[in-house]
Coordinates of C-alpha atoms in Angstrom, one line a residue:
Chain A
M1 CA -16.6 -4.8 -24.4
L2 CA -18.4 -5.0 -21.3
K3 CA -18.3 -1.4 -19.2
I4 CA -18.1 -2.7 -15.7
R5 CA -19.5 0.8 -13.1
S6 CA -18.9 -1.8 -9.3
I7 CA -16.0 -2.9 -7.7
K8 CA -17.0 -6.5 -6.4
K9 CA -18.2 -7.2 -9.9
M10 CA -15.4 -7.1 -11.2
Q11 CA -13.4 -8.4 -8.8
L12 CA -15.7 -11.7 -9.0
L13 CA -15.8 -11.8 -12.6
L14 CA -11.8 -11.7 -13.2
E15 CA -11.5 -13.9 -10.6
V16 CA -13.3 -16.9 -12.9
A17 CA -11.1 -15.3 -15.7
R18 CA -7.5 -16.0 -13.5
Q19 CA -8.9 -19.2 -12.7
E20 CA -9.7 -21.0 -16.7
K21 CA -5.7 -19.4 -17.0
K22 CA -6.3 -16.1 -18.9
R23 CA -3.7 -13.6 -19.0
I24 CA -4.7 -10.5 -18.1
G25 CA -3.9 -6.5 -19.4
F26 CA -4.2 -3.7 -17.8
V27 CA -4.0 0.0 -18.7
P28 CA -5.3 2.0 -16.3
T29 CA -5.7 6.0 -17.2
M30 CA -8.1 8.9 -16.8
G31 CA -10.2 8.5 -19.5
S32 CA -10.2 11.9 -22.5
L33 CA -8.1 8.8 -24.8
H34 CA -5.7 9.4 -26.9
E35 CA -2.4 8.0 -29.3
G36 CA -0.4 7.9 -26.4
H37 CA -3.7 5.3 -24.3
Q38 CA -4.1 3.9 -27.4
S39 CA -0.8 1.8 -28.6
L40 CA -0.6 0.8 -24.0
L41 CA -3.8 -1.4 -25.4
R42 CA -3.0 -2.4 -28.7
K43 CA 0.0 -3.9 -26.5
S44 CA -1.8 -4.6 -23.7
K45 CA -4.2 -6.7 -26.1
K46 CA -1.7 -8.2 -28.2
D47 CA 0.1 -10.0 -24.9
N48 CA -2.8 -10.9 -23.1
D49 CA -6.0 -12.5 -23.4
L50 CA -7.9 -10.1 -21.5
S51 CA -7.2 -6.0 -22.0
I52 CA -8.8 -4.2 -19.6
L53 CA -9.5 0.0 -19.6
S54 CA -9.5 1.8 -16.5
I55 CA -10.8 5.3 -16.3
F56 CA -11.3 6.6 -12.8
V57 CA -10.4 10.8 -12.8
N58 CA -8.9 10.2 -9.4
P59 CA -9.6 12.7 -7.1
K60 CA -6.5 12.4 -4.9
Q61 CA -3.8 12.5 -7.0
F62 CA -5.6 16.8 -7.6
F63 CA -4.8 19.4 -5.2
A64 CA -6.8 22.5 -4.2
N65 CA -6.0 24.3 -6.7
E66 CA -5.4 22.2 -9.7
D67 CA -7.8 21.4 -12.6
F68 CA -9.6 18.7 -10.6
A69 CA -12.9 19.5 -12.3
L70 CA -12.0 20.7 -15.1
Y71 CA -9.7 17.7 -16.1
P72 CA -11.5 16.8 -20.0
R73 CA -14.0 13.7 -20.2
D74 CA -16.2 12.3 -22.4
E75 CA -17.0 8.5 -21.8
K76 CA -18.5 8.4 -25.7
K77 CA -15.1 8.9 -27.8
D78 CA -12.7 6.6 -25.2
E79 CA -15.4 3.8 -26.2
I80 CA -15.1 4.4 -29.4
L81 CA -11.3 4.3 -28.9
A82 CA -12.2 1.1 -26.5
K83 CA -13.1 -0.7 -29.1
K84 CA -11.6 0.3 -31.6
E85 CA -7.9 -1.2 -29.6
K86 CA -10.4 -4.3 -28.7
V87 CA -10.9 -3.7 -25.7
D88 CA -12.9 -6.6 -23.1
I89 CA -13.5 -5.0 -20.1
I90 CA -14.0 -0.2 -19.5
L91 CA -13.4 -1.1 -15.8
Y92 CA -15.4 2.7 -14.7
P93 CA -15.4 2.9 -10.9
S94 CA -17.2 5.8 -8.5
I95 CA -14.8 8.5 -6.4
K96 CA -18.1 7.7 -3.5
E97 CA -16.8 3.1 -4.2
M98 CA -13.3 3.9 -4.8
Y99 CA -13.3 6.8 -1.2
P100 CA -15.7 6.2 0.5
D101 CA -16.8 7.5 3.9
G102 CA -13.9 7.2 6.6
Y103 CA -11.3 6.8 4.1
K104 CA -7.9 6.3 5.3
T105 CA -5.8 4.5 4.1
Y106 CA -2.5 5.8 1.3
V107 CA 1.5 4.7 -0.1
D108 CA 4.3 6.6 -0.4
V109 CA 6.8 6.0 -2.0
E110 CA 9.6 8.1 -0.4
Q111 CA 12.7 9.9 -2.5
L112 CA 11.2 9.6 -5.3
S113 CA 8.1 11.4 -4.9
N114 CA 9.1 15.1 -3.3
V115 CA 11.4 15.5 -7.0
L116 CA 10.5 17.3 -10.1
C117 CA 6.7 17.0 -10.6
G118 CA 6.3 16.4 -6.5
E119 CA 7.8 19.1 -6.4
S120 CA 5.4 21.5 -7.0
R121 CA 2.8 19.2 -7.3
S122 CA 2.6 18.0 -2.8
G123 CA 1.0 14.6 -2.6
H124 CA 0.0 14.1 -6.3
F125 CA 2.2 10.8 -6.2
R126 CA 0.9 9.5 -3.0
G127 CA -3.0 10.0 -4.6
V128 CA -0.9 8.4 -7.9
A129 CA 1.0 5.1 -5.8
T130 CA -2.4 4.9 -3.3
V131 CA -4.8 4.6 -6.8
V132 CA -2.4 2.3 -8.8
A133 CA -2.1 0.2 -5.3
K134 CA -6.2 -0.4 -5.3
L135 CA -6.7 -1.1 -8.9
L136 CA -3.7 -3.8 -8.9
N137 CA -6.1 -5.6 -6.1
I138 CA -9.7 -5.0 -8.0
V139 CA -7.7 -5.9 -11.5
C140 CA -4.6 -8.2 -10.3
P141 CA -3.4 -8.3 -14.0
D142 CA 0.0 -10.6 -15.2
K143 CA 0.1 -7.1 -17.0
L144 CA 0.4 -3.6 -16.1
Y145 CA 1.0 -1.6 -19.2
L146 CA 2.1 2.7 -18.9
G147 CA 3.6 5.6 -21.2
Q148 CA 7.0 6.9 -21.0
K149 CA 5.5 10.0 -21.0
D150 CA 4.9 10.3 -17.5
A151 CA 8.5 9.7 -16.8
Q152 CA 8.1 10.2 -13.0
Q153 CA 5.3 7.9 -13.0
A154 CA 6.3 5.1 -14.2
V155 CA 9.9 4.7 -11.9
I156 CA 7.4 6.2 -8.6
I157 CA 4.6 2.5 -9.9
K158 CA 8.1 0.2 -10.5
Q159 CA 9.2 1.1 -6.7
M160 CA 6.5 0.4 -5.3
V161 CA 5.1 -2.8 -7.1
N162 CA 8.4 -4.4 -6.8
D163 CA 8.7 -2.9 -3.1
L164 CA 4.9 -4.1 -2.2
N165 CA 5.5 -7.1 -3.7
F166 CA 2.6 -7.2 -6.4
P167 CA 1.9 -10.0 -8.9
S168 CA 1.8 -7.8 -11.9
K169 CA 5.1 -7.2 -13.9
I170 CA 5.0 -3.5 -15.8
E171 CA 5.5 -2.6 -18.9
V172 CA 6.7 0.8 -20.2
M173 CA 6.2 1.8 -23.4
P174 CA 7.3 4.8 -25.4
T175 CA 6.0 8.1 -25.9
V176 CA 3.9 8.7 -28.7
R177 CA 4.4 12.9 -30.3
E178 CA 2.8 14.7 -32.9
N179 CA 4.0 15.2 -36.4
D180 CA 6.2 18.1 -34.7
G181 CA 7.3 16.7 -31.1
L182 CA 4.8 18.1 -29.2
A183 CA 3.8 14.9 -26.7
M184 CA 0.3 13.6 -27.0
S185 CA -1.4 15.1 -23.9
S186 CA -5.4 14.9 -23.1
R187 CA -4.6 18.5 -21.5
N188 CA -3.3 19.4 -24.6
S189 CA -6.6 20.2 -25.7
Y190 CA -6.4 23.0 -22.9
L191 CA -3.7 25.2 -25.0
S192 CA -4.9 27.8 -27.2
M193 CA -3.9 28.0 -30.5
K194 CA -0.9 30.5 -30.1
H195 CA 0.3 28.1 -27.1
R196 CA 0.4 24.9 -29.5
E197 CA 2.4 26.9 -31.9
E198 CA 4.7 27.8 -29.3
V199 CA 4.6 23.5 -28.1
P200 CA 7.1 22.0 -30.5
V201 CA 9.1 23.5 -28.7
L202 CA 9.9 21.6 -25.8
F203 CA 10.7 18.2 -27.5
K204 CA 13.1 21.1 -29.3
S205 CA 14.9 22.0 -27.3
L206 CA 15.3 18.0 -25.6
K207 CA 16.9 16.5 -28.7
L208 CA 18.9 19.3 -29.4
A209 CA 20.3 19.0 -25.9
K210 CA 20.7 14.7 -26.9
Y211 CA 22.6 15.7 -29.4
K212 CA 25.3 17.9 -27.6
I213 CA 25.0 14.6 -25.1
L214 CA 26.5 13.2 -27.5
K215 CA 28.4 15.1 -29.0
G216 CA 30.7 14.9 -26.1
E217 CA 28.4 17.7 -23.3
T218 CA 29.7 15.9 -19.4
S219 CA 27.8 18.8 -18.0
A220 CA 23.8 18.7 -16.7
G221 CA 24.3 22.8 -16.2
Q222 CA 25.2 23.4 -19.1
I223 CA 23.0 21.1 -20.9
I224 CA 19.4 22.9 -18.8
R225 CA 20.9 26.3 -19.1
Q226 CA 20.8 25.1 -23.1
I227 CA 17.6 23.9 -22.6
R228 CA 15.8 26.8 -20.3
S229 CA 16.8 29.7 -23.1
N230 CA 15.7 27.8 -25.8
I231 CA 12.7 27.4 -24.2
T232 CA 12.2 31.5 -23.4
Q233 CA 13.5 32.6 -26.4
N234 CA 11.1 30.5 -27.4
T235 CA 7.9 30.4 -26.2
S236 CA 6.2 32.8 -24.0
G237 CA 6.0 29.4 -21.2
R238 CA 6.8 30.0 -17.6
I239 CA 9.1 27.1 -16.5
D240 CA 8.9 24.9 -13.6
Y241 CA 11.7 22.8 -14.6
I242 CA 14.5 22.0 -15.7
E243 CA 16.1 19.4 -13.9
C244 CA 18.7 15.9 -15.2
V245 CA 18.5 12.9 -12.5
N246 CA 19.9 9.9 -12.8
A247 CA 17.0 7.4 -14.0
E248 CA 16.2 5.2 -10.6
T249 CA 17.0 7.3 -8.4
L250 CA 15.7 10.6 -9.7
Q251 CA 18.5 12.6 -7.7
P252 CA 20.1 15.4 -9.8
L253 CA 23.4 14.8 -11.8
R254 CA 25.5 17.0 -12.2
T255 CA 28.1 14.9 -14.5
L256 CA 25.8 13.2 -17.0
T257 CA 26.6 9.6 -17.0
G258 CA 24.6 5.9 -16.7
R259 CA 21.1 6.5 -17.4
V260 CA 20.4 10.3 -17.2
L261 CA 16.1 11.4 -17.5
I262 CA 16.0 14.7 -18.7
A263 CA 12.7 15.9 -18.1
V264 CA 11.0 19.5 -18.6
A265 CA 7.8 20.9 -17.9
V266 CA 6.2 23.9 -18.3
W267 CA 3.5 25.9 -18.5
F268 CA 0.8 27.7 -21.3
G269 CA -1.9 29.4 -19.8
R270 CA -3.5 27.6 -17.6
A271 CA -1.4 23.7 -19.5
R272 CA 1.3 22.0 -17.5
L273 CA 2.9 20.1 -19.9
I274 CA 5.7 17.6 -18.4
D275 CA 8.3 15.8 -22.0
N276 CA 11.2 14.0 -21.1
I277 CA 13.4 12.1 -22.4
I278 CA 15.7 9.1 -21.8
L279 CA 19.5 8.4 -22.7
R280 CA 22.1 6.1 -21.3
I281 CA 25.5 7.2 -21.5
R282 CA 28.6 5.8 -22.0
Chain B
M1 CA 4.7 -29.6 5.3
L2 CA 6.8 -27.9 3.0
K3 CA 9.0 -24.8 4.4
I4 CA 10.3 -21.9 1.8
R5 CA 12.5 -18.8 2.7
S6 CA 12.2 -17.2 -1.3
I7 CA 9.2 -14.8 -1.6
K8 CA 9.5 -15.7 -5.7
K9 CA 9.1 -19.6 -4.9
M10 CA 6.3 -19.2 -2.3
Q11 CA 4.3 -16.9 -5.4
L12 CA 4.6 -19.4 -7.8
L13 CA 3.5 -22.4 -5.9
L14 CA 1.0 -20.2 -5.2
E15 CA -0.2 -19.4 -8.2
V16 CA -0.8 -23.0 -9.5
A17 CA -2.3 -23.5 -6.0
R18 CA -5.3 -20.7 -7.4
Q19 CA -5.3 -22.7 -10.5
E20 CA -6.3 -25.3 -9.0
K21 CA -9.0 -23.9 -7.3
K22 CA -7.8 -24.5 -4.0
R23 CA -8.8 -22.0 -0.7
I24 CA -5.7 -20.4 0.8
G25 CA -5.9 -19.6 4.5
F26 CA -3.0 -16.8 6.5
V27 CA -1.7 -16.7 9.4
P28 CA 1.5 -14.0 9.7
T29 CA 3.0 -13.7 12.7
M30 CA 6.5 -13.0 14.3
G31 CA 7.8 -16.3 15.4
S32 CA 7.3 -17.6 18.8
L33 CA 4.2 -19.1 18.8
H34 CA 2.4 -19.4 21.7
E35 CA -1.2 -21.3 21.8
G36 CA -3.0 -17.9 20.8
H37 CA -1.6 -18.5 17.2
Q38 CA -2.4 -21.5 17.5
S39 CA -5.6 -21.2 17.6
L40 CA -5.9 -19.2 14.1
L41 CA -3.3 -22.0 13.0
R42 CA -5.9 -24.1 13.5
K43 CA -9.0 -21.8 12.3
S44 CA -6.6 -21.7 8.9
K45 CA -6.5 -25.9 8.8
K46 CA -10.5 -26.7 9.0
D47 CA -12.2 -23.1 6.7
N48 CA -8.9 -23.8 3.9
D49 CA -6.9 -26.6 1.4
L50 CA -4.6 -24.4 2.6
S51 CA -2.7 -23.2 5.1
I52 CA 0.9 -21.5 5.3
L53 CA 2.2 -19.7 8.1
S54 CA 5.4 -16.9 7.9
I55 CA 7.2 -16.1 10.3
F56 CA 8.7 -12.6 10.2
V57 CA 10.2 -10.7 13.3
N58 CA 9.8 -6.9 10.8
P59 CA 12.1 -4.7 12.0
K60 CA 10.0 -2.3 10.5
Q61 CA 7.7 -2.0 13.9
F62 CA 10.6 -1.9 15.6
F63 CA 12.3 1.7 17.0
A64 CA 15.5 1.9 17.9
N65 CA 15.5 1.3 21.5
E66 CA 12.9 -1.8 21.0
D67 CA 13.1 -5.1 21.8
F68 CA 13.9 -6.5 18.3
A69 CA 17.2 -8.0 18.6
L70 CA 15.9 -9.6 21.5
Y71 CA 12.5 -10.9 20.4
P72 CA 11.4 -14.2 21.2
R73 CA 12.9 -16.8 18.0
D74 CA 13.0 -21.0 17.7
E75 CA 12.4 -21.6 14.9
K76 CA 12.4 -26.0 16.0
K77 CA 9.5 -24.9 18.6
D78 CA 7.2 -22.6 16.2
E79 CA 7.7 -25.3 13.9
I80 CA 6.7 -28.5 16.4
L81 CA 3.3 -26.8 16.8
A82 CA 3.1 -26.1 12.8
K83 CA 3.2 -28.9 13.1
K84 CA 0.7 -30.0 15.3
E85 CA -1.6 -26.9 14.0
K86 CA -1.4 -29.0 9.9
V87 CA 0.4 -26.1 8.3
D88 CA 1.2 -26.6 5.1
I89 CA 3.9 -24.5 4.6
I90 CA 6.2 -22.0 7.2
L91 CA 7.4 -19.2 4.8
Y92 CA 10.2 -18.0 6.2
P93 CA 11.4 -14.8 4.0
S94 CA 14.7 -13.3 4.9
I95 CA 14.6 -10.1 5.8
K96 CA 16.8 -8.6 2.8
E97 CA 14.1 -9.9 0.6
M98 CA 12.0 -8.2 2.1
Y99 CA 13.6 -4.4 2.2
P100 CA 16.4 -4.5 0.0
D101 CA 19.0 -1.9 -0.4
G102 CA 17.2 1.0 -2.2
Y103 CA 13.0 0.1 -0.7
K104 CA 10.7 3.2 -0.4
T105 CA 7.3 1.6 -0.4
Y106 CA 5.3 2.4 2.9
V107 CA 1.3 1.9 3.7
D108 CA 0.1 4.6 5.5
V109 CA -3.2 3.5 8.0
E110 CA -4.6 7.6 9.4
Q111 CA -6.3 8.3 12.1
L112 CA -6.3 5.2 13.9
S113 CA -2.2 4.3 14.2
N114 CA -1.7 7.2 16.1
V115 CA -4.0 6.9 18.9
L116 CA -4.1 4.0 21.4
C117 CA -0.4 2.1 21.7
G118 CA 0.8 4.6 17.7
E119 CA 1.5 7.3 20.6
S120 CA 4.5 6.0 22.2
R121 CA 4.9 3.4 19.2
S122 CA 5.8 6.2 16.4
G123 CA 6.3 4.2 13.4
H124 CA 5.2 0.7 14.7
F125 CA 1.6 0.7 13.3
R126 CA 3.2 1.5 9.8
G127 CA 5.2 -0.4 9.5
V128 CA 2.5 -3.0 10.3
A129 CA 0.2 -2.5 7.2
T130 CA 4.0 -2.1 5.3
V131 CA 4.8 -6.2 6.0
V132 CA 1.5 -6.8 5.8
A133 CA 0.1 -5.2 2.6
K134 CA 3.3 -7.1 1.6
L135 CA 2.6 -10.8 3.0
L136 CA -1.0 -9.8 1.1
N137 CA 1.1 -9.1 -2.3
I138 CA 3.1 -13.0 -1.1
V139 CA 0.3 -14.9 -0.3
C140 CA -2.7 -14.0 -1.7
P141 CA -4.6 -15.0 0.7
D142 CA -8.9 -16.2 0.5
K143 CA -8.8 -16.0 4.4
L144 CA -6.3 -13.7 6.6
Y145 CA -6.7 -14.7 10.3
L146 CA -5.3 -12.0 13.8
G147 CA -5.8 -12.1 16.7
Q148 CA -8.2 -10.1 18.8
K149 CA -5.5 -9.4 21.5
D150 CA -3.8 -7.3 19.1
A151 CA -7.2 -5.2 19.0
Q152 CA -5.9 -2.0 17.6
Q153 CA -3.9 -3.7 14.9
A154 CA -7.1 -6.0 14.1
V155 CA -8.7 -2.5 13.2
I156 CA -6.0 -1.2 11.9
I157 CA -5.8 -4.3 9.0
K158 CA -9.4 -4.3 8.6
Q159 CA -9.1 -0.9 7.8
M160 CA -5.8 -1.0 5.3
V161 CA -7.6 -4.1 3.2
N162 CA -11.0 -2.6 2.9
D163 CA -9.7 0.9 1.4
L164 CA -7.1 -0.6 -1.0
N165 CA -8.9 -3.3 -1.6
F166 CA -7.1 -6.1 -0.6
P167 CA -9.1 -9.3 -2.8
S168 CA -8.9 -11.4 1.6
K169 CA -11.5 -11.3 4.4
I170 CA -10.5 -10.9 8.4
E171 CA -11.1 -13.1 10.6
V172 CA -10.5 -12.1 14.4
M173 CA -10.3 -14.6 17.2
P174 CA -10.5 -14.1 20.3
T175 CA -8.1 -13.8 23.0
V176 CA -6.6 -16.6 24.3
R177 CA -6.1 -16.3 27.6
E178 CA -3.3 -18.3 30.9
N179 CA -6.1 -20.5 33.1
D180 CA -5.3 -17.4 36.1
G181 CA -6.8 -15.3 32.6
L182 CA -3.2 -13.0 31.1
A183 CA -3.5 -13.5 27.1
M184 CA -1.1 -15.5 25.6
S185 CA 1.5 -13.4 24.1
S186 CA 5.5 -14.2 23.1
R187 CA 6.3 -10.6 25.2
N188 CA 5.5 -13.0 28.4
S189 CA 8.7 -14.9 28.7
Y190 CA 9.7 -11.5 29.5
L191 CA 8.2 -11.1 32.9
S192 CA 10.3 -11.9 36.2
M193 CA 8.7 -13.9 38.4
K194 CA 7.0 -11.2 40.6
H195 CA 6.4 -9.7 37.6
R196 CA 4.5 -12.9 36.5
E197 CA 2.7 -13.4 39.7
E198 CA 0.6 -9.6 39.1
V199 CA 0.3 -9.8 35.5
P200 CA -3.3 -11.5 36.4
V201 CA -4.8 -8.0 37.4
L202 CA -4.4 -6.7 33.6
F203 CA -7.1 -8.6 32.7
K204 CA -9.0 -9.4 36.4
S205 CA -9.2 -5.0 36.1
L206 CA -11.0 -5.2 32.5
K207 CA -13.6 -7.7 33.4
L208 CA -14.0 -5.6 36.5
A209 CA -14.7 -2.5 34.9
K210 CA -16.9 -4.7 32.4
Y211 CA -18.8 -5.7 35.4
K212 CA -19.5 -1.9 36.5
I213 CA -20.9 -1.6 32.8
L214 CA -23.3 -3.7 33.0
K215 CA -24.4 -2.0 36.3
G216 CA -24.7 0.9 34.9
E217 CA -21.8 3.3 33.9
T218 CA -21.9 5.1 32.1
S219 CA -18.9 7.7 31.6
A220 CA -15.6 6.8 30.5
G221 CA -13.6 8.6 32.7
Q222 CA -14.6 7.1 36.1
I223 CA -13.8 3.5 34.3
I224 CA -10.9 4.8 32.9
R225 CA -9.9 6.0 36.9
Q226 CA -11.7 2.0 38.3
I227 CA -8.9 0.7 36.1
R228 CA -6.1 2.9 37.2
S229 CA -6.7 2.6 40.9
N230 CA -7.2 -1.9 40.5
I231 CA -3.9 -2.2 38.2
T232 CA -2.0 0.8 40.3
Q233 CA -3.2 -1.0 44.1
N234 CA -2.1 -4.6 42.5
T235 CA 0.8 -4.3 41.0
S236 CA 4.7 -2.9 40.5
G237 CA 3.7 -2.1 36.9
R238 CA 4.2 1.2 35.0
I239 CA 0.8 2.1 33.4
D240 CA 1.3 3.1 29.5
Y241 CA -2.5 4.3 28.9
I242 CA -5.5 2.8 29.6
E243 CA -8.2 4.2 27.1
C244 CA -12.3 3.5 25.8
V245 CA -12.8 4.5 22.7
N246 CA -14.7 3.5 19.6
A247 CA -14.0 -0.2 17.8
E248 CA -14.4 1.4 15.6
T249 CA -13.0 5.0 14.6
L250 CA -10.5 3.9 17.8
Q251 CA -11.6 8.1 19.3
P252 CA -12.2 8.4 23.1
L253 CA -15.2 8.3 24.0
R254 CA -16.2 10.1 27.3
T255 CA -19.5 8.2 27.1
L256 CA -19.7 4.6 26.9
T257 CA -21.7 3.6 23.9
G258 CA -21.7 1.6 20.5
R259 CA -19.2 -1.4 20.0
V260 CA -16.7 0.3 22.7
L261 CA -13.1 -1.3 22.2
I262 CA -11.2 -1.2 26.5
A263 CA -7.4 -1.2 26.0
V264 CA -5.3 -0.9 28.6
A265 CA -1.0 -1.3 27.6
V266 CA 1.4 -1.3 31.1
W267 CA 5.0 -2.4 32.4
F268 CA 6.2 -5.0 33.9
G269 CA 10.0 -4.1 33.6
R270 CA 10.8 -4.8 30.0
A271 CA 8.4 -6.6 28.8
R272 CA 5.6 -4.3 27.5
L273 CA 1.7 -5.6 27.7
I274 CA -1.3 -4.9 26.5
D275 CA -5.2 -6.4 27.0
N276 CA -8.6 -5.8 25.9
I277 CA -11.9 -6.4 25.8
I278 CA -14.9 -4.9 23.8
L279 CA -17.8 -4.6 24.8
R280 CA -21.8 -4.0 22.7
I281 CA -23.1 -1.5 24.9
R282 CA -27.1 -0.8 24.1

């Protein structure tokens, strides 16, 4: 397993690989790897000749009072997991090389970036789209692997890749969960014991919503109210949002029809957890 | 000479070329080719195995009351010139394939885009950066050729290519001029006879400025005043701007030092002409 810190070196190496017609799979992460990332790495290894992992805690997607400084980092543990998933190259770009003095260019995906998580984390998805555009140009993968847990991120990156004609394909892999249903996330490490016991309610409330919808409920308002009461009655979490939106446009729905994304974001102490399900209705 | 209208087809074709280790040169244009473009095409052919020309009048870099509809288009004449310069492939993307319904992604190069031409053509350089990002992903050239006549465009695209880690190199070629000094431009065709006789004053005033600077003038204000009086006394043009800026940051200078870009934009009837010189001072 190669570890590369220089962007230039990475580009030269992969240029050679491409001329040898090697298929390149790419999993961009902020490190602090868990089983969700492992499922992406496994798929990347299975589908490609070269499996590349990047680990970069991207300052441009955090702001002033967010958890950039506190975001968990553990290179040693990450490398053990990467080796286990037979990663060929880990790219660790430096902040200085990614955003040198005088950096000025940003990628905006309009309409999709200011809803859901974008509403409370203004500018977050601009930072995400920008760093992924950069990484796609550095790695030029045949395939990019993303997790369904970050549903909005996946929709935005798909839109950017199509709109800007990046030659990479995108595969979105299912959310990986703990036994009690909690979606795997690096930020779960922020949870207190008490909150850790409460948080499985998020996925339970989404599953209950799915059940109601399968039973015939078509009102987004009803579903949202039900999830809200479920979370407020059974946890001490502070709700950021609960929304039912079109899974492609991310626009809010009143009547549940087509591909529907039901997404929640809830604060537990300093951990802001997100979860979602996608349903195809009728 | 191949003519290709499908983006997908272009990408497949060039993927094969790259695997054969062919060096790819690329000249993006809006058509209506003139000797300025020809000098870029000649360099692209000389430096590379495959020379690609794109012709696309990009609606995203014009607005409401600009000349998108009127912009000169002449496929036949363009193809004669392209053949003369031994272009291997002309790409004619359609507006529909470049900007399909639901298109949402834009590239912003901050600070450089709202000065000079960006001040009177708000959003213009966002459209330019976006279309060039798309074309770079479609063609993935080793080298991209631009003209010095569009000095601000060249600075912005260089910044974007560096910031977003596009693997292409950029070469900026000198402005090609008519015998009387007028910079070649597709928009020169808009000029009336009377204006055509006046417009060589633009380059003359820039050359006079250069002479004064070589003689020791270091005040931007003095130089700007002198160019202004030269243009107003000798033409009927309406000045949009006359500026002395740092050639990399495009920030206005008071004292002329370092690499200095002296740029002018002047309206003659419905033709808005631009011209510039770059001086390295001390």
